[in-house]
Structures are given as C-alpha cells and as structure tokens.
C-alpha cells in the first residue's frame, strides 16, 4: 500500500499536513525526549534504558521507507480529523462512562486526552517519557505495543453523549443548559433489539488507522489515562471500511458482499458537506459551542449472515436495489448512476423495488437529507450456536439527527427489504465538538 493512495491531492483545512512534523523530525524529537527521560529517571531508569538499548519512543525503528510512507494527519484544525479524512482500514471505537462527578476532573481528563491524542496521531508515544524511559518504579506513560510503528494514518475523534449533560435529571457537570435540543438518546426504532451494554455512553473515542495495533494502542492509552475518571462502557473493533469519504478511494464492500459507500458524501463536495455534516452557528442557542462540529450516530447492526448467504443472487440484488458485481442501480447504468424509480420491468414491477434499501434511503425520498457514512465491518466470533456474530458497525456524521437520521431509520425499521437480514444490537448518539487550535483542549468551547 503506497502513501499516494491515501494522501489527498487537496487536503482540507482540518487535514492539511502543515503542523505535522516530518517523520525524521518526529524520530529526532522522540530520541531527545527519550534521552532526557532517561537522564531524569535516576540510576534505575538509566539501567533500564541501557538494558532496553534506549527503546525510547514509538518511531524509533521506523527507518524503513515502507513504514514512514504511511500518512500522518494533523490533530488540530477547524474540524476534528477522522470525519472527512479518507476512511482508514481499521477502527477501534470506545464509549466511556464518567465515574467522577467533578467538573474539574472532567476538564482535566479532556486536557490529558488532547495532549495524548495530539502526540499519538503524529506517531509519537502517548506520554512525554515513552514506554521504557520513565521512572523504573512507576508505570510507563505509554503501553509500548506501538513501539516502532508509524502513525499509520491514525485519527482520534472525540464526542459527548446526552448523559454528559444530564443524567437521571442531574446536572453533574453544570453544562445542562448547554445541551443542544438535538442531542437526545435515540428513540427505540421498530425492530430494534438493543443491548444496553453496547449502547450509549458519556464520551466516545473513534480511533481509525491503517494498522489495527495503532488504533487499539490509541484507545487503550486513552482508557489508561482516564483511570479513576472514566471507564470504558463498551467498545467495538472494525475492519474493512464500508464507505469511502474521498473520490480518491475505491468503493469497498460490506459483509453482504455489496459495494458500500458509492453515494456517500465525499470530502471533495465541500458545499454538500457544509449543508449536511457540520452544525451551523445558528442551529441552536444552547448549542453554539457545537458550531463547526457534527453529530455521530453509531449503530451496531448484526447481519444474519448464514440466512443471507442462502439467498439467490437475484433476491440479494433486489433487497439492495443494486447489482452485486458493479454496484449499478437495477434500473440501469453504472456504479455512480442514480437509480430511476419510475422504470418498470416486463412484469410491471419497478426495476428498483419499492422496499429496496437504496430506494428507501435515497435523499429524494427523505427530504434531501444526506449523511457522511464512515462505518466498518465487524466479526466478533460466533454465538455458540454456529452463527457468526458479524455485521456492519454503522457510523454516520450528520448536522442534525432529527432531520438526517431518525426519520430515515424509522422508515427502514418498518419497511426496508434489508431488515429481514439485519438486527440493530447497539445504539448511541454523540455530539462531536469542532476542531481546536494548538493550546486548546477538545470540547473547550463547551466549558469556557
Ligand atoms: C447492515 C446494514 C446496511 C447495509 C448492509 C447497507 C448497505 C448499503 C448499500 C450496499 C448501499 C448502496 C451503495 C452506496 O450508495 O453506498 C447503501 C446506501 C445507503 N445506505 Fe445503507 N446499509 C445499511 C444500513 C443503513 C442504515 C442504517 C442507513 C441509515 C439510516 C443507511 C443509509 C444509506 C444511505 C443514505 C445510502 C446512500 C443512498 C443514496 O444516496 O443513493 N444504510 N447501503
């Protein structure tokens, strides 16, 4: 995999690699810090450093061109990275519950997370000292499994759930008056089979990277840093992105074997992104801190894979409304052609069935609403009865879930041909604060 495949020709403001240190600079910085860390750690630290051959930082061994060829995205910018960024191959998503009632501790946690995320996304360790150079008598400030790995396109995106603002009627952190009207627990949709242990959360972290170990390392270190203040409520690993967010990316396939992401919003359509993804400044007087941010809908959608695999190809294509091979609408054309709902076959039936997925979700049938999908395939083993616990971890960024998600999902739950083969088992909604400048912390506008 080459860097040119991923690096956009015209990076967006949030992603332009202006502030990102070059790989050589990163390595030098790590080495210097590592040496200082060892010097400050006393004899025991020096002994450990010597024994480990100065295993100083994450990028220590990334001298091979292949390793340093992977992209590095800036952490700071007008919008958080990980939304418009070309979708990476791997995901580790985690929802956290706060276990403190102290506003100061919450703010400190966000500051600590900001510092660690800013480092890790640049290919550095989570802490200043590194995995093996801190005091010998203390736990390291980085867990170490990413030593030698490059940034691998890591982005870390943070969000706030409705319960952060008000939980069981309590205004725990004195921000209830700033809860946007749109930030409410998602309603129970028809056919939902939600597991509460895979739903909701006060905070979320979406870590995406082209190396699964890098994504897992990021979430693990943020969870470690949160100790005593927030704990993981649920998490989800994902592989094989199920959408493309850039025209430079080929359309991938979901576990039903169909191309997914063809009609997704793309970074190269700034006007449409502005209209459908970013929260406008005048959206809500209580939620002004969210201007330039977004809402993230997360749904764990299980597929009844074994049943699906026994369906004839004709039925599979009818359910989706597109061909399996090319992803073209059944009404004709090629992958990127728009479906034509008016065309009928010789049997008098519409070529794209009225309950076909792509017909039901098409913007023309949903008041023009579009979303930026950024989901991943998942396989979490099997259920003990020989059924694969697999599906689509659906992630979508929208400017307002009340217009851009809830009505569409309500309709899908009632009449989507696909609903015979899927079951929604997890659900959460998060407000995604806008991006920040260096020196600020994630979500600062909410607490200012
Ligand atoms: C396991 C569940 C799902 C599967 C397998 C699936 C699959 C697909 C496929 C194959 C396409 C056509 C290719 C494309 O344009 O991306 C598509 C399009 C789309 N899907 Fe889904 N989808 C699922 C769930 C959902 C959900 C829950 C929503 C939102 C409520 C949704 C919204 C959309 C939208 C907005 C489009 C693009 C429609 C257009 O503009 O033409 N999908 N989906």
PDB file of N, CA and C in Angstrom, residues 86-121:
ATOM      1  N   UNK A  86      -9.888  10.609   4.559  1.00  0.00           N
ATOM      2  CA  UNK A  86     -10.179   9.381   3.802  1.00  0.00           C
ATOM      3  C   UNK A  86     -10.238   8.185   4.764  1.00  0.00           C
ATOM      4  N   UNK A  87     -11.311   7.429   4.698  1.00  0.00           N
ATOM      5  CA  UNK A  87     -11.532   6.389   5.719  1.00  0.00           C
ATOM      6  C   UNK A  87     -10.368   5.412   5.753  1.00  0.00           C
ATOM      7  N   UNK A  88      -9.809   5.210   6.937  1.00  0.00           N
ATOM      8  CA  UNK A  88      -8.721   4.257   7.102  1.00  0.00           C
ATOM      9  C   UNK A  88      -9.284   2.839   7.149  1.00  0.00           C
ATOM     10  N   UNK A  89      -8.391   1.846   7.174  1.00  0.00           N
ATOM     11  CA  UNK A  89      -8.842   0.454   7.079  1.00  0.00           C
ATOM     12  C   UNK A  89      -9.369  -0.113   8.397  1.00  0.00           C
ATOM     13  N   UNK A  90      -8.948   0.443   9.524  1.00  0.00           N
ATOM     14  CA  UNK A  90      -9.259  -0.202  10.810  1.00  0.00           C
ATOM     15  C   UNK A  90      -9.853   0.790  11.785  1.00  0.00           C
ATOM     16  N   UNK A  91     -10.641   0.232  12.707  1.00  0.00           N
ATOM     17  CA  UNK A  91     -11.328   1.065  13.703  1.00  0.00           C
ATOM     18  C   UNK A  91     -11.226   0.433  15.073  1.00  0.00           C
ATOM     19  N   UNK A  92     -11.015   1.254  16.083  1.00  0.00           N
ATOM     20  CA  UNK A  92     -11.325   0.863  17.459  1.00  0.00           C
ATOM     21  C   UNK A  92     -12.144   2.010  18.032  1.00  0.00           C
ATOM     22  N   UNK A  93     -13.387   1.681  18.355  1.00  0.00           N
ATOM     23  CA  UNK A  93     -14.318   2.692  18.854  1.00  0.00           C
ATOM     24  C   UNK A  93     -14.614   2.357  20.309  1.00  0.00           C
ATOM     25  N   UNK A  94     -14.652   3.365  21.176  1.00  0.00           N
ATOM     26  CA  UNK A  94     -14.967   3.099  22.585  1.00  0.00           C
ATOM     27  C   UNK A  94     -15.891   4.184  23.122  1.00  0.00           C
ATOM     28  N   UNK A  95     -16.890   3.747  23.876  1.00  0.00           N
ATOM     29  CA  UNK A  95     -17.757   4.681  24.599  1.00  0.00           C
ATOM     30  C   UNK A  95     -17.379   4.581  26.073  1.00  0.00           C
ATOM     31  N   UNK A  96     -17.271   5.718  26.714  1.00  0.00           N
ATOM     32  CA  UNK A  96     -16.849   5.768  28.116  1.00  0.00           C
ATOM     33  C   UNK A  96     -17.981   6.315  28.981  1.00  0.00           C
ATOM     34  N   UNK A  97     -18.052   5.850  30.211  1.00  0.00           N
ATOM     35  CA  UNK A  97     -18.902   6.477  31.215  1.00  0.00           C
ATOM     36  C   UNK A  97     -18.005   7.218  32.194  1.00  0.00           C
ATOM     37  N   UNK A  98     -18.429   8.415  32.571  1.00  0.00           N
ATOM     38  CA  UNK A  98     -17.655   9.155  33.572  1.00  0.00           C
ATOM     39  C   UNK A  98     -17.925   8.571  34.947  1.00  0.00           C
ATOM     40  N   UNK A  99     -16.886   8.381  35.717  1.00  0.00           N
ATOM     41  CA  UNK A  99     -17.083   7.839  37.059  1.00  0.00           C
ATOM     42  C   UNK A  99     -16.710   8.894  38.106  1.00  0.00           C
ATOM     43  N   UNK A 100     -16.578  10.122  37.637  1.00  0.00           N
ATOM     44  CA  UNK A 100     -16.387  11.241  38.558  1.00  0.00           C
ATOM     45  C   UNK A 100     -17.577  12.191  38.383  1.00  0.00           C
ATOM     46  N   UNK A 101     -17.886  12.934  39.439  1.00  0.00           N
ATOM     47  CA  UNK A 101     -18.918  13.968  39.330  1.00  0.00           C
ATOM     48  C   UNK A 101     -18.284  15.351  39.351  1.00  0.00           C
ATOM     49  N   UNK A 102     -16.963  15.389  39.249  1.00  0.00           N
ATOM     50  CA  UNK A 102     -16.257  16.666  39.356  1.00  0.00           C
ATOM     51  C   UNK A 102     -16.018  17.267  37.966  1.00  0.00           C
ATOM     52  N   UNK A 103     -16.514  18.498  37.781  1.00  0.00           N
ATOM     53  CA  UNK A 103     -16.302  19.200  36.519  1.00  0.00           C
ATOM     54  C   UNK A 103     -14.823  19.442  36.260  1.00  0.00           C
ATOM     55  N   UNK A 104     -14.066  19.732  37.342  1.00  0.00           N
ATOM     56  CA  UNK A 104     -12.621  19.989  37.169  1.00  0.00           C
ATOM     57  C   UNK A 104     -11.930  18.722  36.655  1.00  0.00           C
ATOM     58  N   UNK A 105     -12.348  17.589  37.214  1.00  0.00           N
ATOM     59  CA  UNK A 105     -11.705  16.337  36.774  1.00  0.00           C
ATOM     60  C   UNK A 105     -12.056  16.023  35.320  1.00  0.00           C
ATOM     61  N   UNK A 106     -13.284  16.338  34.931  1.00  0.00           N
ATOM     62  CA  UNK A 106     -13.676  16.105  33.536  1.00  0.00           C
ATOM     63  C   UNK A 106     -12.828  16.975  32.595  1.00  0.00           C
ATOM     64  N   UNK A 107     -12.683  18.244  32.940  1.00  0.00           N
ATOM     65  CA  UNK A 107     -11.891  19.141  32.095  1.00  0.00           C
ATOM     66  C   UNK A 107     -10.434  18.672  32.045  1.00  0.00           C
ATOM     67  N   UNK A 108      -9.911  18.253  33.190  1.00  0.00           N
ATOM     68  CA  UNK A 108      -8.525  17.778  33.212  1.00  0.00           C
ATOM     69  C   UNK A 108      -8.373  16.534  32.338  1.00  0.00           C
ATOM     70  N   UNK A 109      -9.399  15.661  32.382  1.00  0.00           N
ATOM     71  CA  UNK A 109      -9.360  14.462  31.541  1.00  0.00           C
ATOM     72  C   UNK A 109      -9.302  14.862  30.060  1.00  0.00           C
ATOM     73  N   UNK A 110     -10.130  15.842  29.685  1.00  0.00           N
ATOM     74  CA  UNK A 110     -10.134  16.264  28.278  1.00  0.00           C
ATOM     75  C   UNK A 110      -8.793  16.883  27.890  1.00  0.00           C
ATOM     76  N   UNK A 111      -8.183  17.594  28.835  1.00  0.00           N
ATOM     77  CA  UNK A 111      -6.845  18.160  28.558  1.00  0.00           C
ATOM     78  C   UNK A 111      -5.827  17.029  28.391  1.00  0.00           C
ATOM     79  N   UNK A 112      -5.903  16.046  29.271  1.00  0.00           N
ATOM     80  CA  UNK A 112      -4.944  14.928  29.194  1.00  0.00           C
ATOM     81  C   UNK A 112      -5.148  14.138  27.896  1.00  0.00           C
ATOM     82  N   UNK A 113      -6.423  13.927  27.546  1.00  0.00           N
ATOM     83  CA  UNK A 113      -6.711  13.190  26.307  1.00  0.00           C
ATOM     84  C   UNK A 113      -6.215  13.982  25.094  1.00  0.00           C
ATOM     85  N   UNK A 114      -6.415  15.295  25.121  1.00  0.00           N
ATOM     86  CA  UNK A 114      -5.969  16.130  23.994  1.00  0.00           C
ATOM     87  C   UNK A 114      -4.457  15.991  23.801  1.00  0.00           C
ATOM     88  N   UNK A 115      -3.722  16.096  24.897  1.00  0.00           N
ATOM     89  CA  UNK A 115      -2.257  16.026  24.800  1.00  0.00           C
ATOM     90  C   UNK A 115      -1.823  14.671  24.252  1.00  0.00           C
ATOM     91  N   UNK A 116      -2.430  13.605  24.763  1.00  0.00           N
ATOM     92  CA  UNK A 116      -2.029  12.260  24.316  1.00  0.00           C
ATOM     93  C   UNK A 116      -2.431  12.031  22.859  1.00  0.00           C
ATOM     94  N   UNK A 117      -3.632  12.483  22.496  1.00  0.00           N
ATOM     95  CA  UNK A 117      -4.105  12.257  21.117  1.00  0.00           C
ATOM     96  C   UNK A 117      -3.258  13.050  20.133  1.00  0.00           C
ATOM     97  N   UNK A 118      -2.900  14.282  20.518  1.00  0.00           N
ATOM     98  CA  UNK A 118      -2.073  15.109  19.624  1.00  0.00           C
ATOM     99  C   UNK A 118      -0.735  14.415  19.362  1.00  0.00           C
ATOM    100  N   UNK A 119      -0.204  13.725  20.358  1.00  0.00           N
ATOM    101  CA  UNK A 119       1.071  13.033  20.187  1.00  0.00           C
ATOM    102  C   UNK A 119       0.893  11.754  19.358  1.00  0.00           C
ATOM    103  N   UNK A 120      -0.093  10.941  19.784  1.00  0.00           N
ATOM    104  CA  UNK A 120      -0.225   9.622  19.139  1.00  0.00           C
ATOM    105  C   UNK A 120      -0.555   9.751  17.649  1.00  0.00           C
ATOM    106  N   UNK A 121      -1.369  10.747  17.291  1.00  0.00           N
ATOM    107  CA  UNK A 121      -1.722  10.887  15.871  1.00  0.00           C
ATOM    108  C   UNK A 121      -0.505  11.292  15.028  1.00  0.00           C
TER     109      UNK A 121
END
